[in-house]
Coordinates of C-alpha atoms in Angstrom, one line a residue:
M983 CA 21.7 -19.0 -8.0
E984 CA 21.5 -21.3 -11.0
D985 CA 23.7 -23.9 -9.4
Y986 CA 21.4 -24.1 -6.4
D987 CA 18.3 -24.8 -8.6
E988 CA 20.2 -27.5 -10.4
G989 CA 21.4 -29.0 -7.1
I990 CA 17.9 -29.4 -5.6
A991 CA 16.3 -30.5 -8.9
F992 CA 15.9 -34.0 -7.4
L993 CA 13.1 -32.5 -5.1
G994 CA 10.9 -31.6 -7.9
N995 CA 8.9 -28.3 -8.0
W996 CA 5.6 -29.2 -6.2
G997 CA 6.1 -31.9 -3.5
R998 CA 4.7 -31.8 0.0
F999 CA 7.7 -29.8 1.2
Q1000 CA 7.0 -27.0 -1.4
Q1001 CA 3.3 -27.1 -0.8
T1002 CA 3.7 -26.7 3.0
A1003 CA 6.1 -23.7 2.5
F1004 CA 3.8 -22.1 -0.2
F1005 CA 0.5 -22.2 1.8
L1006 CA 2.0 -21.5 5.2
L1007 CA 4.0 -18.5 4.0
C1008 CA 1.0 -17.2 2.1
A1009 CA -1.1 -17.5 5.3
T1010 CA 1.4 -15.3 7.2
A1011 CA 0.5 -12.4 4.8
M1012 CA -3.2 -12.4 5.8
P1013 CA -2.8 -10.4 9.0
N1014 CA -0.9 -7.8 7.0
G1015 CA -4.0 -7.3 4.9
F1016 CA -6.3 -6.4 7.8
N1017 CA -3.6 -4.5 9.7
S1018 CA -2.3 -2.3 6.9
L1019 CA -5.6 -0.6 6.3
S1020 CA -7.3 -0.9 9.8
I1021 CA -7.1 2.9 10.2
V1022 CA -10.0 3.1 7.7
F1023 CA -12.2 2.1 10.7
L1024 CA -10.0 2.9 13.7
G1025 CA -9.6 6.5 12.6
D1026 CA -12.9 7.3 10.8
S1027 CA -14.6 10.5 11.8
P1028 CA -18.3 10.2 12.3
A1029 CA -20.8 13.1 12.0
H1030 CA -20.3 15.4 15.0
H1031 CA -21.2 18.9 16.3
C1032 CA -20.6 20.9 19.5
L1033 CA -21.9 19.5 22.7
I1034 CA -24.7 21.4 24.4
P1035 CA -24.5 20.6 28.1
E1036 CA -27.5 18.8 29.5
G1037 CA -27.6 21.0 32.6
L1038 CA -28.1 24.1 30.5
N1039 CA -31.6 25.5 31.3
I1040 CA -32.9 26.2 27.8
T1041 CA -35.9 25.0 25.8
E1042 CA -35.7 22.1 23.4
E1043 CA -36.4 24.5 20.5
W1044 CA -33.4 26.6 21.5
R1045 CA -31.2 23.5 22.1
K1046 CA -31.8 22.5 18.4
A1047 CA -31.2 26.0 17.2
S1048 CA -28.0 26.5 19.1
I1049 CA -25.9 24.8 16.4
P1050 CA -25.6 26.8 13.1
T1051 CA -25.9 25.0 9.8
Q1052 CA -23.6 25.2 6.8
E1053 CA -23.5 23.9 3.3
V1054 CA -20.8 21.3 2.5
N1055 CA -20.4 19.8 -1.0
G1056 CA -24.0 20.9 -1.8
E1057 CA -25.5 19.4 1.4
T1058 CA -26.7 21.2 4.5
E1059 CA -25.4 20.0 7.8
Y1060 CA -24.6 21.2 11.3
S1061 CA -21.4 23.1 11.9
R1062 CA -18.8 20.7 13.3
C1063 CA -16.7 23.3 15.2
R1064 CA -18.8 26.3 16.1
R1065 CA -22.0 27.0 18.1
Y1066 CA -23.9 30.2 19.1
R1067 CA -22.8 31.7 22.3
L1068 CA -24.6 29.8 25.0
D1069 CA -24.9 32.7 27.5
L1070 CA -26.9 34.6 24.9
I1071 CA -29.0 31.5 23.9
S1072 CA -29.8 31.0 27.6
N1073 CA -30.9 34.6 28.0
F1074 CA -33.1 34.4 24.9
S1075 CA -34.7 31.2 26.2
A1076 CA -35.3 32.7 29.6
L1077 CA -37.1 35.7 28.0
G1078 CA -39.4 33.4 26.1
L1079 CA -38.1 34.4 22.7
S1080 CA -38.5 32.1 19.6
P1081 CA -35.4 31.4 17.4
S1082 CA -37.5 31.3 14.3
K1083 CA -39.6 34.5 14.9
D1084 CA -38.0 36.8 17.5
V1085 CA -34.3 36.4 17.0
N1086 CA -32.1 36.9 13.9
L1087 CA -29.6 34.1 14.5
S1088 CA -27.2 35.4 11.9
Q1089 CA -26.5 38.3 14.2
V1090 CA -25.7 36.1 17.2
P1091 CA -21.9 35.7 17.8
L1092 CA -20.3 32.2 17.5
E1093 CA -17.9 30.4 19.8
G1094 CA -15.9 27.2 19.8
C1095 CA -16.8 23.8 21.2
S1096 CA -15.5 24.4 24.7
D1097 CA -17.6 21.7 26.2
G1098 CA -16.6 19.0 23.7
W1099 CA -18.5 17.3 20.9
T1100 CA -21.5 15.0 20.3
Y1101 CA -20.6 12.2 17.9
S1102 CA -23.0 10.1 15.9
K1103 CA -23.2 6.4 17.0
E1104 CA -25.1 5.3 13.9
I1105 CA -22.1 3.4 12.5
Y1106 CA -19.4 3.3 15.2
Q1107 CA -19.6 2.9 18.9
S1108 CA -16.2 4.7 19.1
T1109 CA -13.1 5.4 17.1
I1110 CA -9.8 7.1 18.0
V1111 CA -11.3 10.3 16.7
T1112 CA -14.3 10.2 19.1
E1113 CA -12.1 8.9 22.0
F1114 CA -9.4 11.6 21.7
D1115 CA -11.4 14.4 20.0
L1116 CA -9.3 14.5 16.8
V1117 CA -11.6 17.1 15.3
C1118 CA -11.6 20.9 14.5
D1119 CA -8.3 22.3 15.8
N1120 CA -7.0 18.7 16.2
E1121 CA -8.2 17.5 12.9
W1122 CA -4.7 17.5 11.5
K1123 CA -4.0 14.5 13.8
Q1124 CA -6.3 12.3 11.7
P1125 CA -4.1 12.0 8.6
F1126 CA -0.9 12.4 10.6
T1127 CA -1.9 9.2 12.6
T1128 CA -2.0 7.3 9.3
S1129 CA 1.3 8.8 8.2
V1130 CA 3.0 7.8 11.5
Y1131 CA 2.0 4.2 10.7
F1132 CA 3.4 4.4 7.2
F1133 CA 6.6 6.0 8.5
G1134 CA 6.9 2.8 10.5
V1135 CA 6.4 0.9 7.3
L1136 CA 9.1 3.0 5.7
S1137 CA 11.6 2.3 8.5
G1138 CA 10.8 -1.4 8.4
S1139 CA 11.4 -1.6 4.7
F1140 CA 14.9 -0.1 5.3
F1141 CA 15.9 -2.3 8.2
S1142 CA 14.2 -5.6 7.5
G1143 CA 16.3 -6.7 4.5
Q1144 CA 19.6 -6.1 6.4
L1145 CA 18.4 -8.0 9.5
S1146 CA 17.1 -10.8 7.3
D1147 CA 20.4 -11.1 5.5
R1148 CA 22.3 -11.1 8.8
F1149 CA 20.2 -13.3 11.1
G1150 CA 18.1 -15.4 8.7
R1151 CA 14.7 -15.4 7.1
K1152 CA 12.8 -17.5 9.6
P1153 CA 13.7 -15.7 12.9
I1154 CA 13.0 -12.3 11.4
L1155 CA 9.7 -13.5 9.9
F1156 CA 8.5 -14.7 13.3
V1157 CA 10.0 -11.9 15.4
T1158 CA 8.3 -9.3 13.2
M1159 CA 5.0 -11.2 13.3
A1160 CA 5.2 -11.1 17.1
I1161 CA 6.0 -7.3 17.0
Q1162 CA 3.0 -6.7 14.8
T1163 CA 0.7 -8.8 17.0
V1164 CA 1.9 -7.7 20.4
F1165 CA 1.8 -4.0 19.7
T1166 CA -1.6 -4.2 17.9
F1167 CA -2.9 -5.8 21.1
V1168 CA -1.2 -3.2 23.4
Q1169 CA -2.7 -0.4 21.2
A1170 CA -6.1 -1.4 22.5
F1171 CA -5.1 0.0 25.9
S1172 CA -3.7 3.3 24.7
P1173 CA -4.5 6.1 27.2
S1174 CA -3.8 8.9 24.8
W1175 CA -3.4 9.7 21.1
E1176 CA 0.3 10.1 21.6
V1177 CA 0.8 6.6 23.0
F1178 CA -1.5 5.2 20.2
S1179 CA 0.6 6.8 17.5
V1180 CA 3.9 5.5 18.9
L1181 CA 2.5 2.0 19.1
F1182 CA 1.1 2.4 15.6
F1183 CA 4.6 3.2 14.3
L1184 CA 5.9 0.0 15.8
V1185 CA 3.0 -2.0 14.3
G1186 CA 3.9 -0.6 10.9
L1187 CA 7.5 -1.5 11.4
G1188 CA 6.7 -5.1 12.1
Q1189 CA 4.0 -5.3 9.4
I1190 CA 6.3 -4.6 6.4
S1191 CA 9.2 -6.6 7.8
N1192 CA 7.0 -9.6 8.2
Y1193 CA 5.7 -9.3 4.6
V1194 CA 9.1 -8.8 3.1
A1195 CA 10.6 -11.7 5.0
A1196 CA 7.8 -14.0 3.9
F1197 CA 8.2 -12.8 0.3
V1198 CA 11.9 -13.4 0.2
M1199 CA 11.7 -16.7 2.0
G1200 CA 9.2 -18.2 -0.4
S1201 CA 11.1 -16.9 -3.4
E1202 CA 14.2 -18.7 -2.1
I1203 CA 12.6 -22.0 -1.1
L1204 CA 10.4 -22.5 -4.2
T1205 CA 11.6 -23.1 -7.7
G1206 CA 10.1 -23.1 -11.2
T1207 CA 6.5 -22.2 -11.7
P1208 CA 5.5 -22.3 -8.0
R1209 CA 8.0 -19.6 -7.3
F1210 CA 6.5 -17.4 -10.1
I1211 CA 3.0 -17.9 -8.9
Y1212 CA 4.0 -17.3 -5.2
G1213 CA 5.6 -14.0 -6.0
S1214 CA 2.9 -12.6 -8.4
L1215 CA -0.4 -14.1 -7.1
G1216 CA 0.1 -16.2 -3.9
I1217 CA 1.3 -13.8 -1.3
C1218 CA -0.4 -10.8 -2.9
G1219 CA -3.7 -12.7 -3.0
S1220 CA -3.3 -13.7 0.6
F1221 CA -2.8 -10.0 1.5
A1222 CA -6.0 -9.3 -0.4
L1223 CA -7.9 -12.0 1.5
G1224 CA -6.8 -10.5 4.8
Y1225 CA -7.9 -7.1 3.5
M1226 CA -11.3 -8.6 2.7
M1227 CA -11.6 -9.9 6.4
L1228 CA -11.0 -6.3 7.8
P1229 CA -14.6 -5.0 7.1
L1230 CA -16.0 -8.3 8.6
F1231 CA -14.0 -7.8 11.8
A1232 CA -15.0 -4.1 11.9
Y1233 CA -18.7 -4.8 11.3
F1234 CA -19.0 -7.0 14.4
C1235 CA -16.5 -4.9 16.5
R1236 CA -17.8 -1.3 16.4
D1237 CA -15.6 -0.2 19.2
W1238 CA -12.0 0.6 18.2
R1239 CA -10.4 -1.1 21.2
T1240 CA -12.4 -4.3 20.7
L1241 CA -11.5 -4.3 17.0
L1242 CA -7.7 -4.1 17.8
V1243 CA -8.1 -7.1 20.2
A1244 CA -10.0 -9.0 17.6
M1245 CA -7.3 -8.3 15.0
S1246 CA -4.4 -9.4 17.2
V1247 CA -5.8 -12.5 19.0
P1248 CA -6.1 -14.8 15.9
S1249 CA -2.3 -14.4 15.3
I1250 CA -1.8 -16.9 18.1
L1251 CA -2.7 -19.5 15.6
Y1252 CA 0.6 -18.8 13.8
I1253 CA 2.8 -20.0 16.7
P1254 CA 2.8 -23.7 15.5
F1255 CA 4.0 -22.5 12.1
W1256 CA 7.5 -22.3 13.7
W1257 CA 7.8 -26.1 13.6
F1258 CA 6.5 -26.5 10.0
I1259 CA 8.3 -23.6 8.2
Q1260 CA 12.0 -24.3 7.6
E1261 CA 14.8 -21.8 7.2
S1262 CA 15.8 -21.0 3.6
P1263 CA 18.5 -23.5 2.5
R1264 CA 19.6 -20.9 0.0
W1265 CA 20.3 -18.4 2.8
L1266 CA 22.1 -21.0 4.8
L1267 CA 24.4 -21.8 1.9
S1268 CA 25.2 -18.1 1.5
Q1269 CA 26.4 -18.1 5.1
G1270 CA 28.5 -21.2 4.6
R1271 CA 26.2 -23.4 6.7
V1272 CA 26.2 -26.2 4.2
E1273 CA 25.5 -29.1 6.6
E1274 CA 22.3 -27.3 7.9
A1275 CA 21.1 -26.6 4.4
E1276 CA 21.6 -30.3 3.4
A1277 CA 19.8 -31.5 6.5
I1278 CA 16.7 -29.4 5.6
L1279 CA 16.8 -30.6 2.0
R1280 CA 17.2 -34.3 3.1
G1281 CA 14.1 -33.8 5.3
A1282 CA 12.3 -32.3 2.3
A1283 CA 13.3 -35.3 0.2
K1284 CA 11.6 -37.6 2.7
K1285 CA 8.4 -35.5 2.6
N1286 CA 8.4 -35.5 -1.2
R1287 CA 9.2 -39.3 -1.2
V1288 CA 12.3 -38.9 -3.3
T1289 CA 15.9 -40.0 -2.8
A1290 CA 18.5 -37.4 -2.1
P1291 CA 22.0 -37.8 -3.5
E1292 CA 24.8 -38.7 -1.1
V1293 CA 26.3 -35.2 -1.5
I1294 CA 23.9 -32.5 -2.4
F1295 CA 26.4 -29.6 -2.5
P1296 CA 30.0 -30.7 -3.2
Q1297 CA 32.5 -28.9 -0.9
T1298 CA 34.5 -27.7 -3.9
E1299 CA 31.5 -25.8 -5.2
G1300 CA 31.0 -24.2 -1.9
E1301 CA 34.6 -23.1 -1.7
Q1302 CA 34.5 -21.7 -5.2
K1303 CA 31.3 -19.7 -4.4
Q1304 CA 33.0 -18.3 -1.3
C1305 CA 36.0 -17.2 -3.3
K1306 CA 33.9 -15.6 -6.0
K1307 CA 33.0 -12.1 -5.1
E1308 CA 30.1 -10.3 -6.7
E1309 CA 30.7 -6.8 -8.2
F1310 CA 29.3 -4.2 -5.8
H1311 CA 27.3 -1.3 -7.1
G1312 CA 26.2 1.5 -4.7
F1313 CA 23.4 3.9 -4.8
L1314 CA 25.4 6.4 -7.0
E1315 CA 25.4 3.9 -9.8
L1316 CA 21.8 4.8 -10.4
L1317 CA 22.9 8.3 -11.3
K1318 CA 26.0 7.5 -13.1
T1319 CA 24.8 7.6 -16.7
S1320 CA 22.0 9.5 -18.4
N1321 CA 20.2 6.3 -19.4
I1322 CA 20.0 4.7 -16.0
R1323 CA 19.3 8.0 -14.3
H1324 CA 16.3 8.7 -16.5
I1325 CA 15.0 5.2 -16.0
T1326 CA 15.3 5.5 -12.3
L1327 CA 13.6 8.9 -12.1
I1328 CA 10.6 7.6 -14.3
L1329 CA 10.2 4.5 -12.2
C1330 CA 10.4 6.4 -8.9
L1331 CA 7.6 8.7 -10.2
V1332 CA 5.6 5.7 -11.3
W1333 CA 6.0 3.9 -8.0
L1334 CA 5.2 7.1 -6.1
T1335 CA 2.1 7.9 -8.1
L1336 CA 0.7 4.3 -8.1
N1337 CA 1.0 4.0 -4.3
I1338 CA -0.6 7.4 -3.7
G1339 CA -3.5 6.2 -5.8
Y1340 CA -3.7 2.8 -4.3
F1341 CA -3.6 3.8 -0.7
G1342 CA -5.6 7.0 -1.4
L1343 CA -8.5 5.0 -2.8
S1344 CA -8.2 2.3 -0.1
L1345 CA -8.3 4.9 2.7
N1346 CA -11.2 6.7 1.1
T1347 CA -13.6 3.8 1.3
A1348 CA -15.1 4.9 4.6
K1349 CA -15.8 8.3 3.2
L1350 CA -17.8 7.1 0.3
H1351 CA -21.6 7.2 0.2
G1352 CA -23.3 4.1 1.5
N1353 CA -22.2 1.4 3.9
P1354 CA -18.5 1.8 4.7
Y1355 CA -18.1 -1.9 5.5
L1356 CA -19.6 -2.9 2.2
N1357 CA -17.5 -0.3 0.4
C1358 CA -14.3 -1.6 2.0
F1359 CA -15.2 -5.2 1.2
I1360 CA -15.8 -4.4 -2.5
S1361 CA -12.5 -2.4 -2.5
A1362 CA -10.7 -5.5 -1.2
C1363 CA -12.4 -7.8 -3.7
T1364 CA -11.1 -5.8 -6.6
E1365 CA -7.6 -6.8 -5.7
I1366 CA -8.0 -10.6 -6.4
P1367 CA -8.9 -10.1 -10.1
A1368 CA -6.3 -7.4 -10.3
Y1369 CA -3.5 -9.7 -9.2
T1370 CA -4.8 -12.5 -11.4
A1371 CA -4.7 -10.1 -14.4
T1372 CA -1.1 -9.2 -13.5
W1373 CA -0.1 -12.8 -13.3
L1374 CA -1.5 -13.5 -16.7
S1375 CA -0.1 -10.3 -18.3
L1376 CA 3.4 -11.1 -16.9
Q1377 CA 3.3 -14.4 -18.8
Y1378 CA 1.9 -13.3 -22.1
L1379 CA 2.0 -9.5 -22.6
P1380 CA 4.7 -6.7 -23.0
R1381 CA 5.3 -4.7 -19.8
R1382 CA 5.4 -1.2 -21.0
P1383 CA 2.0 -1.0 -22.7
C1384 CA 0.4 -3.0 -19.9
A1385 CA 1.7 -0.6 -17.3
T1386 CA 0.9 2.5 -19.3
I1387 CA -2.7 1.4 -20.2
S1388 CA -3.4 0.4 -16.6
M1389 CA -2.3 3.9 -15.3
L1390 CA -4.1 5.8 -18.0
L1391 CA -7.3 3.9 -17.5
G1392 CA -7.0 4.2 -13.7
G1393 CA -6.3 7.9 -13.8
G1394 CA -9.0 8.5 -16.4
L1395 CA -11.7 6.8 -14.4
L1396 CA -10.9 9.1 -11.5
F1397 CA -11.7 12.1 -13.7
F1398 CA -14.9 10.5 -15.1
I1399 CA -16.1 10.2 -11.5
L1400 CA -16.4 14.0 -11.4
L1401 CA -18.9 13.9 -14.3
V1402 CA -21.3 11.5 -12.5
P1403 CA -24.5 13.2 -11.4
P1404 CA -25.0 13.4 -7.6
G1405 CA -28.0 11.0 -7.7
L1406 CA -25.9 8.2 -9.2
T1407 CA -23.8 7.3 -6.2
P1408 CA -23.6 3.5 -7.1
L1409 CA -22.1 4.4 -10.5
A1410 CA -19.5 6.7 -8.9
I1411 CA -18.5 4.0 -6.4
S1412 CA -18.3 1.4 -9.2
M1413 CA -16.0 3.7 -11.2
E1414 CA -13.8 4.3 -8.2
M1415 CA -13.5 0.5 -7.6
I1416 CA -12.6 -0.1 -11.3
G1417 CA -10.0 2.6 -11.0
K1418 CA -8.5 0.9 -8.0
F1419 CA -8.5 -2.4 -10.0
F1420 CA -6.2 -0.8 -12.5
M1421 CA -4.1 0.9 -9.8
A1422 CA -3.6 -2.4 -8.0
S1423 CA -2.8 -4.3 -11.2
A1424 CA -0.2 -1.7 -12.3
T1425 CA 1.3 -1.6 -8.8
S1426 CA 1.9 -5.4 -8.9
L1427 CA 3.1 -5.3 -12.5
V1428 CA 5.7 -2.5 -12.0
Y1429 CA 7.4 -4.5 -9.3
S1430 CA 8.5 -7.2 -11.7
Y1431 CA 9.0 -4.7 -14.5
T1432 CA 11.5 -2.8 -12.4
G1433 CA 13.5 -5.9 -11.6
E1434 CA 13.7 -6.8 -15.3
L1435 CA 15.2 -3.5 -16.4
Y1436 CA 18.3 -3.4 -14.1
P1437 CA 21.4 -5.6 -14.2
T1438 CA 22.0 -8.1 -11.5
G1439 CA 24.7 -6.1 -9.6
I1440 CA 22.4 -3.2 -9.0
R1441 CA 18.9 -4.8 -9.2
N1442 CA 18.3 -5.0 -5.5
T1443 CA 19.5 -1.5 -4.9
A1444 CA 17.2 -0.1 -7.7
V1445 CA 14.2 -2.0 -6.4
G1446 CA 14.9 -0.8 -2.9
I1447 CA 15.1 2.9 -4.0
C1448 CA 11.8 2.5 -5.9
S1449 CA 10.3 0.8 -2.8
M1450 CA 11.4 3.7 -0.7
A1451 CA 9.6 6.1 -3.0
S1452 CA 6.4 3.9 -2.7
R1453 CA 6.7 4.0 1.1
L1454 CA 7.0 7.8 1.0
A1455 CA 3.9 7.9 -1.2
S1456 CA 1.9 5.8 1.4
S1457 CA 2.9 8.3 4.1
I1458 CA 1.5 11.3 2.3
A1459 CA -1.5 9.5 0.7
P1460 CA -3.7 10.4 3.8
Y1461 CA -3.3 14.1 3.1
F1462 CA -4.5 13.7 -0.5
I1463 CA -7.8 12.2 0.9
H1464 CA -7.9 15.0 3.5
L1465 CA -8.3 17.4 0.6
G1466 CA -11.8 16.1 0.3
S1467 CA -12.8 18.0 3.5
Y1468 CA -12.3 21.2 1.5
N1469 CA -13.8 19.9 -1.8
K1470 CA -14.9 16.4 -2.5
N1471 CA -13.5 16.5 -6.0
L1472 CA -10.0 17.6 -5.2
P1473 CA -8.6 14.1 -4.3
Y1474 CA -9.8 12.7 -7.6
I1475 CA -8.4 15.6 -9.6
V1476 CA -5.0 15.4 -8.0
M1477 CA -4.6 11.6 -8.0
G1478 CA -6.0 11.3 -11.5
S1479 CA -3.7 13.9 -12.9
L1480 CA -0.6 12.4 -11.3
T1481 CA -1.5 8.9 -12.5
I1482 CA -2.0 10.1 -16.1
I1483 CA 1.3 11.9 -16.1
S1484 CA 3.0 8.8 -14.8
G1485 CA 1.3 6.7 -17.4
I1486 CA 2.6 9.0 -20.2
S1487 CA 6.1 9.0 -18.7
A1488 CA 6.1 5.2 -18.7
L1489 CA 6.0 5.2 -22.5
F1490 CA 9.6 6.3 -22.5
L1491 CA 10.8 3.2 -20.6
P1492 CA 12.4 0.4 -22.5
E1493 CA 10.6 -2.9 -23.0
S1494 CA 11.8 -6.0 -21.1
F1495 CA 9.3 -8.7 -22.2
G1496 CA 11.0 -11.5 -24.1
F1497 CA 14.5 -10.3 -23.3
P1498 CA 16.9 -12.0 -20.9
L1499 CA 17.7 -10.3 -17.6
P1500 CA 20.7 -7.9 -18.0
E1501 CA 23.8 -9.1 -16.1
T1502 CA 26.0 -6.1 -16.7
M1503 CA 25.5 -2.3 -17.0
D1504 CA 26.4 -2.6 -20.8
Q1505 CA 23.5 -5.0 -21.3
M1506 CA 20.9 -2.7 -19.7
P1507 CA 18.3 -1.6 -22.2
R1508 CA 18.3 2.0 -23.5
I1509 CA 15.5 4.4 -22.6
K1510 CA 13.2 5.4 -25.4
R1511 CA 13.4 9.1 -26.3
I1512 CA 11.9 11.5 -28.7
K1513 CA 14.2 13.9 -30.6
W1514 CA 14.0 16.4 -33.4
Q1515 CA 15.9 15.7 -36.6
C1516 CA 16.3 18.2 -39.5
L1517 CA 15.4 16.5 -42.8
S1518 CA 16.0 17.5 -46.4
S1519 CA 13.0 18.1 -48.7
E1520 CA 13.5 14.6 -50.2
Q1521 CA 13.6 13.0 -46.8
K1522 CA 10.5 14.9 -45.8
N1523 CA 8.6 13.6 -48.9
Q1524 CA 9.6 10.1 -48.0
E1525 CA 8.6 10.5 -44.4
K1526 CA 4.9 10.7 -45.3
K1527 CA 3.7 9.4 -42.0
G1528 CA 5.8 11.9 -39.9
R1529 CA 4.3 15.0 -38.4
T1530 CA 6.1 18.1 -39.9
H1531 CA 6.5 21.4 -38.2
S1532 CA 8.9 24.2 -39.3
G1533 CA 11.0 21.9 -41.4
K1534 CA 11.4 19.3 -38.6
T1535 CA 9.9 15.9 -38.1
L1536 CA 9.2 14.3 -34.8
V1537 CA 10.8 10.8 -34.9
E1538 CA 10.9 8.2 -32.2
T1539 CA 14.4 6.8 -31.9
W1540 CA 16.2 4.4 -29.6
M1541 CA 19.0 6.1 -27.7

C-alpha cells in the first residue's frame, strides 16, 4: 500500500517503535528454530541388537556369540533384528560346546527379537525410538513420525494466512505460539507412539502459523530498509539462532522427555511480549478500523519522539479504498497461459527440490560420523552466512544466475562427497555443510525471486502454491534420508541429482533484477526458451558462434 507508507512517513523508518517490533518479532522465531528440527535428537536411532534375557542360563561366551554379525556399508556390526535361536544356544551351552570350535554358527537357525532390544546409551539416555521400540518391523515409524510433523506444518501453512486475515496478526501470532508451546510440553508425557505423533502434528501446525504471522506482521509494520532486512535476514537469522540452540539443549538433556520440557518452558518468557507488540496498523486499516490504527500510530509517534499530524488517514481516502476492489485471480490463472504455466511448474520443482535438500541434510546430521551435537551445531551455523549472502545478493546481483549457481554447487558437492575416501570423514562432513550453505542460500533467495516474477493480483496465490510444494517436500524428506539404511550413498545421489536438474531448469526462468514488479498479467516477464530455427547458408555463415547440426542452429530466444 503506497498510500499507507506515505501516510506514516512522519514516523521515520527506525525509531523506538520500529526497533521494538523488529527485535521482538525476530525473537518469536527462535523457538521455531529448535522445534522444527528437534526430531533429529528426539527420534534418533542408537545402535541396538536383540535382547538376551538375563535369566537365560548360558555362558558369557555363548551370550556374546548369540547375536550374528553382518557387514553394513563396509563395517562389521551386530545384527539389529535377528539372533540365533536361544533354545539351541542354551542346549549348546549346557553341553559345554564352544561357539568358536565345536559349533558352526552359520548352520544355526535365526529368530526375531521376541524379548525386545538392547540399546546403546553412549549418546542418548532415551529417544522415542528406544522408548517405543521403533526398529525392525516398526522401523517405518521413524521417518513417518517426521512426516506427521511436516503434515502439520503443511496444514498450518494452509490455514494460518486465512485466520490471520480474518482475526488479525497479533492474536494469531500469540495463539499459535501457545499451541506450539503447550503441545510440545504435553508431548513429554506421551504414553505411546500414536499419542506422540498426534501431538507432534499439532506442534507442527502451530510452528509454521507462528512463523508466518510474525513474518507478515513485521513486513506490514516496518517500512523502507528495515522491512527488507527483516524479511531477508532478521527473521531467518533468528530461526537459525534457535536452530543453533537445539544441540545445546539436547547435549544437556539426553532423555527425550526432559528435552521436550526444556524446549517448551523458556517460551513462558514470551508472555510479556503481548503488551509490547502492537497489532498491524495496515491490517486494521484493511478492516476499516481507522481509529484503532491511528491510535497505535500516535503511540508510535510518542515513542519515536515525533509529532503526528492531526489526521493521519483522511476519511475520504478510507472511503475510496473501501470502494476500490482489487481484481481477483484464482488458482486456475496459474495454468491459463503457456508462459505462466511453465514458470509455475519450474518454480514448484525448484521449491520442492530445495526443501528436500535442505531438510534432508538437516535431518541427516545425527547420522553423520562424529559427535551428532557438534554436527548439528555446525549445520545450524552455516545458515547465518547463507542468509547474509542472500541479503547481499538480493541487493546487488541478478536472481537467475544466483539461484542456478547455488543449486548447481549445492548438488555438485553432494556428488563429490561420494568420492571422499572412508578415512577422510571430516572432509566429507565439511563438504556436506558447504552443500547445505548453498541449499539454504538458494531457498531464501527463491522466495523473493518468486514474488518478483508474478503480477500483484496473483502474487500471493503463486507464492502460496510454491510454498505448498515446499511443505510437501519437507514431508517426504525423511524418506530420502531413510534410503541411507540401505546404502549410505543413495541419499546424496538422489538429492544431488534432483538439485542439479532443478538448477538447470532455473536457467529458463526470466530475470527480475532491476525490473519493476509486474502489476498486470500483460506485464509479466516471458519465460526463456530454446528453439530450433532453420537458417539459410548465408545465415549459417554469419552465425559463426552458433552450434550447427543437420542444417539447424540452436538459438536462445525470448518468447
